[in-house]
Amino acid sequence: MSSKQPKYEYVSTAKLPTRMGDFKIHGFVEASGQEHVALSYGEWKEDDVVPIRIHSECLTGDSLFSTRCDCGFQLEKAMQNIVDNGHGVLLYLRQEGRGIGLLNKIRAYNLQDSGMDTVEANEHLGFDADLRSYDICKLMLDTLNVKHVELMTNNPKKLAALKALGIDVVARKPIDHGITKDNKNYLKTKTEKLGHAFDPHVFK
């Protein structure tokens, strides 16, 4: 028998009451020690199409109410959409700053304050524009018995990543929410350079 440590592992589940409704929180860990969680709401059968959101951690937007991105707005909107739908899953992945980490994100913000866009700033620091991985999503969804999904995202790369993992993505649902004067240029850059799909009204 191989003693090789599994790449990803499910840890535990607990109740998580929130302002939006009563979720369950499910813990997962990578062999590297990086921890991720999934939030589930309601019940479903194996053949049901389940609304999901893959949300990458953003301390500044999710917890500190920053308006220079749309992350916190999208997190709240996705959770509310799941509750309104009656069931669904939010996968919360610990990959801050599109994978460069919190302190490097602050360095990138400093460069953006000087005139660079978000892609230029990441590349100036020596990183690719987007370093995120979605491989753990397969284990998370399998653990929660989710086989068919409606994906809430503006990022077609997430859709392609799930399909490559063998997950049946039935539909993509846009999640344009939280557009502010502080993040319009950021969203425009994500559209033009990273392929995100936003309604054109966002930039008017």
PDB file of C-alpha atoms in Angstrom:
ATOM      1  CA  MET A   1       0.000   0.000   0.000  1.00  0.00           C
ATOM      2  CA  SER A   2       1.317   3.439  -0.926  1.00  0.00           C
ATOM      3  CA  SER A   3       2.203   5.756   1.958  1.00  0.00           C
ATOM      4  CA  LYS A   4       1.959   8.801  -0.308  1.00  0.00           C
ATOM      5  CA  GLN A   5      -0.150  11.528   1.307  1.00  0.00           C
ATOM      6  CA  PRO A   6      -3.325  12.315  -0.659  1.00  0.00           C
ATOM      7  CA  LYS A   7      -3.219  15.612  -2.512  1.00  0.00           C
ATOM      8  CA  TYR A   8      -6.503  16.771  -0.958  1.00  0.00           C
ATOM      9  CA  GLU A   9      -8.467  15.578   2.045  1.00  0.00           C
ATOM     10  CA  TYR A  10     -11.918  16.212   3.515  1.00  0.00           C
ATOM     11  CA  VAL A  11     -11.724  17.128   7.212  1.00  0.00           C
ATOM     12  CA  SER A  12     -15.078  17.846   8.881  1.00  0.00           C
ATOM     13  CA  THR A  13     -18.517  19.493   8.692  1.00  0.00           C
ATOM     14  CA  ALA A  14     -20.353  21.822  11.087  1.00  0.00           C
ATOM     15  CA  LYS A  15     -23.367  24.133  11.183  1.00  0.00           C
ATOM     16  CA  LEU A  16     -22.780  27.744  10.087  1.00  0.00           C
ATOM     17  CA  PRO A  17     -25.683  30.120  10.716  1.00  0.00           C
ATOM     18  CA  THR A  18     -25.274  33.388   8.769  1.00  0.00           C
ATOM     19  CA  ARG A  19     -27.202  36.610   8.196  1.00  0.00           C
ATOM     20  CA  MET A  20     -28.528  35.102   4.967  1.00  0.00           C
ATOM     21  CA  GLY A  21     -29.496  31.686   6.282  1.00  0.00           C
ATOM     22  CA  ASP A  22     -28.307  28.495   7.963  1.00  0.00           C
ATOM     23  CA  PHE A  23     -25.452  26.942   5.989  1.00  0.00           C
ATOM     24  CA  LYS A  24     -23.157  24.020   6.694  1.00  0.00           C
ATOM     25  CA  ILE A  25     -19.384  24.531   6.489  1.00  0.00           C
ATOM     26  CA  HIS A  26     -17.144  21.733   5.208  1.00  0.00           C
ATOM     27  CA  GLY A  27     -13.366  21.774   5.693  1.00  0.00           C
ATOM     28  CA  PHE A  28     -10.755  20.514   3.230  1.00  0.00           C
ATOM     29  CA  VAL A  29      -6.952  20.550   3.310  1.00  0.00           C
ATOM     30  CA  GLU A  30      -4.225  20.122   0.721  1.00  0.00           C
ATOM     31  CA  ALA A  31      -1.084  18.077   1.315  1.00  0.00           C
ATOM     32  CA  SER A  32       0.760  21.420   1.478  1.00  0.00           C
ATOM     33  CA  GLY A  33      -1.355  22.384   4.497  1.00  0.00           C
ATOM     34  CA  GLN A  34      -3.443  24.984   2.647  1.00  0.00           C
ATOM     35  CA  GLU A  35      -7.025  24.938   3.941  1.00  0.00           C
ATOM     36  CA  HIS A  36     -10.255  25.559   2.013  1.00  0.00           C
ATOM     37  CA  VAL A  37     -13.945  25.432   2.882  1.00  0.00           C
ATOM     38  CA  ALA A  38     -17.263  24.801   1.177  1.00  0.00           C
ATOM     39  CA  LEU A  39     -20.587  26.226   2.313  1.00  0.00           C
ATOM     40  CA  SER A  40     -23.694  24.212   1.501  1.00  0.00           C
ATOM     41  CA  TYR A  41     -27.336  25.191   1.866  1.00  0.00           C
ATOM     42  CA  GLY A  42     -30.404  22.996   1.563  1.00  0.00           C
ATOM     43  CA  GLU A  43     -30.687  19.498   0.131  1.00  0.00           C
ATOM     44  CA  TRP A  44     -30.481  17.989  -3.371  1.00  0.00           C
ATOM     45  CA  LYS A  45     -30.516  14.670  -5.178  1.00  0.00           C
ATOM     46  CA  GLU A  46     -27.625  13.342  -7.237  1.00  0.00           C
ATOM     47  CA  ASP A  47     -29.352  14.210 -10.537  1.00  0.00           C
ATOM     48  CA  ASP A  48     -30.249  17.782  -9.522  1.00  0.00           C
ATOM     49  CA  VAL A  49     -28.548  20.798 -11.045  1.00  0.00           C
ATOM     50  CA  VAL A  50     -26.993  22.651  -8.098  1.00  0.00           C
ATOM     51  CA  PRO A  51     -26.143  26.368  -8.209  1.00  0.00           C
ATOM     52  CA  ILE A  52     -22.533  26.896  -7.141  1.00  0.00           C
ATOM     53  CA  ARG A  53     -20.044  29.718  -6.795  1.00  0.00           C
ATOM     54  CA  ILE A  54     -16.249  29.254  -6.749  1.00  0.00           C
ATOM     55  CA  HIS A  55     -14.953  32.194  -4.722  1.00  0.00           C
ATOM     56  CA  SER A  56     -11.270  32.907  -4.199  1.00  0.00           C
ATOM     57  CA  GLU A  57     -10.391  34.451  -0.863  1.00  0.00           C
ATOM     58  CA  CYS A  58     -10.145  38.253  -0.822  1.00  0.00           C
ATOM     59  CA  LEU A  59      -9.499  39.551   2.680  1.00  0.00           C
ATOM     60  CA  THR A  60      -9.752  43.186   1.615  1.00  0.00           C
ATOM     61  CA  GLY A  61     -13.045  42.755  -0.196  1.00  0.00           C
ATOM     62  CA  ASP A  62     -14.681  39.916   1.754  1.00  0.00           C
ATOM     63  CA  SER A  63     -13.807  41.071   5.279  1.00  0.00           C
ATOM     64  CA  LEU A  64     -12.555  44.668   5.141  1.00  0.00           C
ATOM     65  CA  PHE A  65     -15.302  46.019   2.822  1.00  0.00           C
ATOM     66  CA  SER A  66     -12.933  47.285   0.109  1.00  0.00           C
ATOM     67  CA  THR A  67     -14.620  48.736  -2.974  1.00  0.00           C
ATOM     68  CA  ARG A  68     -11.561  48.606  -5.225  1.00  0.00           C
ATOM     69  CA  CYS A  69     -12.682  45.096  -6.267  1.00  0.00           C
ATOM     70  CA  ASP A  70     -16.085  43.409  -6.529  1.00  0.00           C
ATOM     71  CA  CYS A  71     -15.178  40.316  -4.475  1.00  0.00           C
ATOM     72  CA  GLY A  72     -17.076  41.081  -1.274  1.00  0.00           C
ATOM     73  CA  PHE A  73     -20.160  42.126  -3.209  1.00  0.00           C
ATOM     74  CA  GLN A  74     -20.061  38.909  -5.246  1.00  0.00           C
ATOM     75  CA  LEU A  75     -19.597  36.740  -2.148  1.00  0.00           C
ATOM     76  CA  GLU A  76     -22.669  38.205  -0.481  1.00  0.00           C
ATOM     77  CA  LYS A  77     -24.713  38.089  -3.693  1.00  0.00           C
ATOM     78  CA  ALA A  78     -23.783  34.446  -4.339  1.00  0.00           C
ATOM     79  CA  MET A  79     -24.759  33.369  -0.835  1.00  0.00           C
ATOM     80  CA  GLN A  80     -28.060  35.221  -1.138  1.00  0.00           C
ATOM     81  CA  ASN A  81     -28.708  33.646  -4.553  1.00  0.00           C
ATOM     82  CA  ILE A  82     -28.123  30.189  -3.052  1.00  0.00           C
ATOM     83  CA  VAL A  83     -30.563  30.846  -0.208  1.00  0.00           C
ATOM     84  CA  ASP A  84     -33.167  32.311  -2.573  1.00  0.00           C
ATOM     85  CA  ASN A  85     -32.819  29.234  -4.786  1.00  0.00           C
ATOM     86  CA  GLY A  86     -33.376  26.898  -1.826  1.00  0.00           C
ATOM     87  CA  HIS A  87     -30.103  24.995  -2.195  1.00  0.00           C
ATOM     88  CA  GLY A  88     -26.565  25.432  -3.460  1.00  0.00           C
ATOM     89  CA  VAL A  89     -22.849  25.428  -2.698  1.00  0.00           C
ATOM     90  CA  LEU A  90     -20.139  28.046  -2.332  1.00  0.00           C
ATOM     91  CA  LEU A  91     -16.553  26.819  -2.662  1.00  0.00           C
ATOM     92  CA  TYR A  92     -14.267  29.240  -0.813  1.00  0.00           C
ATOM     93  CA  LEU A  93     -10.673  28.744  -1.974  1.00  0.00           C
ATOM     94  CA  ARG A  94      -7.732  30.199  -0.064  1.00  0.00           C
ATOM     95  CA  GLN A  95      -5.872  31.753  -2.999  1.00  0.00           C
ATOM     96  CA  GLU A  96      -5.650  35.449  -2.238  1.00  0.00           C
ATOM     97  CA  GLY A  97      -4.847  37.929  -4.985  1.00  0.00           C
ATOM     98  CA  ARG A  98      -5.418  35.446  -7.821  1.00  0.00           C
ATOM     99  CA  GLY A  99      -2.870  33.213  -6.135  1.00  0.00           C
ATOM    100  CA  ILE A 100      -0.047  35.656  -5.258  1.00  0.00           C
ATOM    101  CA  GLY A 101      -0.933  36.031  -1.561  1.00  0.00           C
ATOM    102  CA  LEU A 102      -2.096  38.908   0.607  1.00  0.00           C
ATOM    103  CA  LEU A 103       1.151  40.851   1.005  1.00  0.00           C
ATOM    104  CA  ASN A 104       1.997  40.588  -2.678  1.00  0.00           C
ATOM    105  CA  LYS A 105      -1.531  41.771  -3.432  1.00  0.00           C
ATOM    106  CA  ILE A 106      -0.864  44.859  -1.332  1.00  0.00           C
ATOM    107  CA  ARG A 107       2.365  45.391  -3.302  1.00  0.00           C
ATOM    108  CA  ALA A 108       0.317  45.062  -6.487  1.00  0.00           C
ATOM    109  CA  TYR A 109      -2.208  47.576  -5.148  1.00  0.00           C
ATOM    110  CA  ASN A 110       0.650  50.015  -4.573  1.00  0.00           C
ATOM    111  CA  LEU A 111       1.700  49.644  -8.215  1.00  0.00           C
ATOM    112  CA  GLN A 112      -1.911  50.133  -9.299  1.00  0.00           C
ATOM    113  CA  ASP A 113      -2.041  53.331  -7.245  1.00  0.00           C
ATOM    114  CA  SER A 114       0.875  54.510  -9.404  1.00  0.00           C
ATOM    115  CA  GLY A 115      -0.949  53.807 -12.668  1.00  0.00           C
ATOM    116  CA  MET A 116      -0.566  50.117 -13.524  1.00  0.00           C
ATOM    117  CA  ASP A 117      -3.578  47.898 -14.059  1.00  0.00           C
ATOM    118  CA  THR A 118      -4.058  44.661 -12.103  1.00  0.00           C
ATOM    119  CA  VAL A 119      -2.421  42.453 -14.753  1.00  0.00           C
ATOM    120  CA  GLU A 120       0.558  44.778 -15.255  1.00  0.00           C
ATOM    121  CA  ALA A 121       1.093  44.967 -11.483  1.00  0.00           C
ATOM    122  CA  ASN A 122       1.134  41.184 -11.027  1.00  0.00           C
ATOM    123  CA  GLU A 123       3.521  40.743 -13.940  1.00  0.00           C
ATOM    124  CA  HIS A 124       5.792  43.551 -12.705  1.00  0.00           C
ATOM    125  CA  LEU A 125       6.143  41.601  -9.451  1.00  0.00           C
ATOM    126  CA  GLY A 126       7.186  38.516 -11.415  1.00  0.00           C
ATOM    127  CA  PHE A 127       3.905  36.607 -11.320  1.00  0.00           C
ATOM    128  CA  ASP A 128       1.527  35.401 -14.015  1.00  0.00           C
ATOM    129  CA  ALA A 129      -1.692  37.369 -14.244  1.00  0.00           C
ATOM    130  CA  ASP A 130      -3.630  34.493 -12.619  1.00  0.00           C
ATOM    131  CA  LEU A 131      -2.033  31.657 -10.626  1.00  0.00           C
ATOM    132  CA  ARG A 132      -5.203  30.061  -9.279  1.00  0.00           C
ATOM    133  CA  SER A 133      -5.970  26.339  -9.435  1.00  0.00           C
ATOM    134  CA  TYR A 134      -9.413  24.774  -9.221  1.00  0.00           C
ATOM    135  CA  ASP A 135      -8.374  21.111  -8.930  1.00  0.00           C
ATOM    136  CA  ILE A 136      -9.666  20.749  -5.363  1.00  0.00           C
ATOM    137  CA  CYS A 137     -13.179  21.654  -6.550  1.00  0.00           C
ATOM    138  CA  LYS A 138     -13.629  18.087  -7.799  1.00  0.00           C
ATOM    139  CA  LEU A 139     -13.109  16.576  -4.333  1.00  0.00           C
ATOM    140  CA  MET A 140     -15.270  19.239  -2.710  1.00  0.00           C
ATOM    141  CA  LEU A 141     -18.189  18.689  -5.078  1.00  0.00           C
ATOM    142  CA  ASP A 142     -17.859  14.888  -4.967  1.00  0.00           C
ATOM    143  CA  THR A 143     -17.893  15.014  -1.153  1.00  0.00           C
ATOM    144  CA  LEU A 144     -21.119  17.026  -1.272  1.00  0.00           C
ATOM    145  CA  ASN A 145     -22.656  14.697  -3.920  1.00  0.00           C
ATOM    146  CA  VAL A 146     -22.879  17.452  -6.533  1.00  0.00           C
ATOM    147  CA  LYS A 147     -22.694  16.081 -10.084  1.00  0.00           C
ATOM    148  CA  HIS A 148     -24.376  18.786 -12.193  1.00  0.00           C
ATOM    149  CA  VAL A 149     -23.861  22.501 -11.615  1.00  0.00           C
ATOM    150  CA  GLU A 150     -25.035  25.935 -12.615  1.00  0.00           C
ATOM    151  CA  LEU A 151     -21.911  28.031 -12.144  1.00  0.00           C
ATOM    152  CA  MET A 152     -22.236  31.611 -10.900  1.00  0.00           C
ATOM    153  CA  THR A 153     -19.275  33.390 -12.479  1.00  0.00           C
ATOM    154  CA  ASN A 154     -18.116  36.000 -14.971  1.00  0.00           C
ATOM    155  CA  ASN A 155     -14.910  34.034 -15.571  1.00  0.00           C
ATOM    156  CA  PRO A 156     -15.106  31.497 -18.437  1.00  0.00           C
ATOM    157  CA  LYS A 157     -11.816  29.938 -17.238  1.00  0.00           C
ATOM    158  CA  LYS A 158     -13.608  28.593 -14.157  1.00  0.00           C
ATOM    159  CA  LEU A 159     -16.197  26.966 -16.392  1.00  0.00           C
ATOM    160  CA  ALA A 160     -13.474  25.388 -18.544  1.00  0.00           C
ATOM    161  CA  ALA A 161     -11.579  24.216 -15.440  1.00  0.00           C
ATOM    162  CA  LEU A 162     -14.620  22.423 -14.013  1.00  0.00           C
ATOM    163  CA  LYS A 163     -15.385  20.759 -17.331  1.00  0.00           C
ATOM    164  CA  ALA A 164     -11.754  19.574 -17.550  1.00  0.00           C
ATOM    165  CA  LEU A 165     -12.215  17.974 -14.120  1.00  0.00           C
ATOM    166  CA  GLY A 166     -15.212  16.019 -15.405  1.00  0.00           C
ATOM    167  CA  ILE A 167     -17.889  18.136 -13.718  1.00  0.00           C
ATOM    168  CA  ASP A 168     -21.084  18.620 -15.684  1.00  0.00           C
ATOM    169  CA  VAL A 169     -21.534  22.391 -16.030  1.00  0.00           C
ATOM    170  CA  VAL A 170     -25.099  22.776 -17.253  1.00  0.00           C
ATOM    171  CA  ALA A 171     -25.081  26.576 -17.392  1.00  0.00           C
ATOM    172  CA  ARG A 172     -23.132  29.704 -16.461  1.00  0.00           C
ATOM    173  CA  LYS A 173     -24.996  32.404 -14.559  1.00  0.00           C
ATOM    174  CA  PRO A 174     -23.475  35.925 -14.596  1.00  0.00           C
ATOM    175  CA  ILE A 175     -22.905  37.602 -11.260  1.00  0.00           C
ATOM    176  CA  ASP A 176     -22.507  41.312 -12.085  1.00  0.00           C
ATOM    177  CA  HIS A 177     -22.846  42.966  -8.717  1.00  0.00           C
ATOM    178  CA  GLY A 178     -21.090  45.656  -6.716  1.00  0.00           C
ATOM    179  CA  ILE A 179     -19.898  47.948  -9.480  1.00  0.00           C
ATOM    180  CA  THR A 180     -18.357  51.096  -7.965  1.00  0.00           C
ATOM    181  CA  LYS A 181     -16.397  54.113  -9.151  1.00  0.00           C
ATOM    182  CA  ASP A 182     -13.362  52.539  -7.472  1.00  0.00           C
ATOM    183  CA  ASN A 183     -13.455  49.229  -9.349  1.00  0.00           C
ATOM    184  CA  LYS A 184     -14.680  50.070 -12.870  1.00  0.00           C
ATOM    185  CA  ASN A 185     -11.161  50.158 -14.332  1.00  0.00           C
ATOM    186  CA  TYR A 186     -10.315  46.930 -12.507  1.00  0.00           C
ATOM    187  CA  LEU A 187     -13.361  45.199 -13.994  1.00  0.00           C
ATOM    188  CA  LYS A 188     -12.580  46.600 -17.435  1.00  0.00           C
ATOM    189  CA  THR A 189      -9.066  45.140 -17.209  1.00  0.00           C
ATOM    190  CA  LYS A 190     -10.459  41.757 -16.158  1.00  0.00           C
ATOM    191  CA  THR A 191     -12.736  41.868 -19.194  1.00  0.00           C
ATOM    192  CA  GLU A 192     -10.127  42.982 -21.733  1.00  0.00           C
ATOM    193  CA  LYS A 193      -7.090  41.042 -20.467  1.00  0.00           C
ATOM    194  CA  LEU A 194      -8.434  38.098 -18.492  1.00  0.00           C
ATOM    195  CA  GLY A 195     -11.506  37.244 -20.559  1.00  0.00           C
ATOM    196  CA  HIS A 196     -14.151  37.885 -17.917  1.00  0.00           C
ATOM    197  CA  ALA A 197     -17.674  38.388 -19.268  1.00  0.00           C
ATOM    198  CA  PHE A 198     -19.371  41.505 -17.970  1.00  0.00           C
ATOM    199  CA  ASP A 199     -22.494  43.162 -19.329  1.00  0.00           C
ATOM    200  CA  PRO A 200     -21.427  46.267 -21.328  1.00  0.00           C
ATOM    201  CA  HIS A 201     -23.582  48.488 -19.087  1.00  0.00           C
ATOM    202  CA  VAL A 202     -20.978  47.997 -16.338  1.00  0.00           C
ATOM    203  CA  PHE A 203     -18.585  50.413 -18.031  1.00  0.00           C
ATOM    204  CA  LYS A 204     -21.047  53.174 -18.911  1.00  0.00           C
TER     205      LYS A 204
END
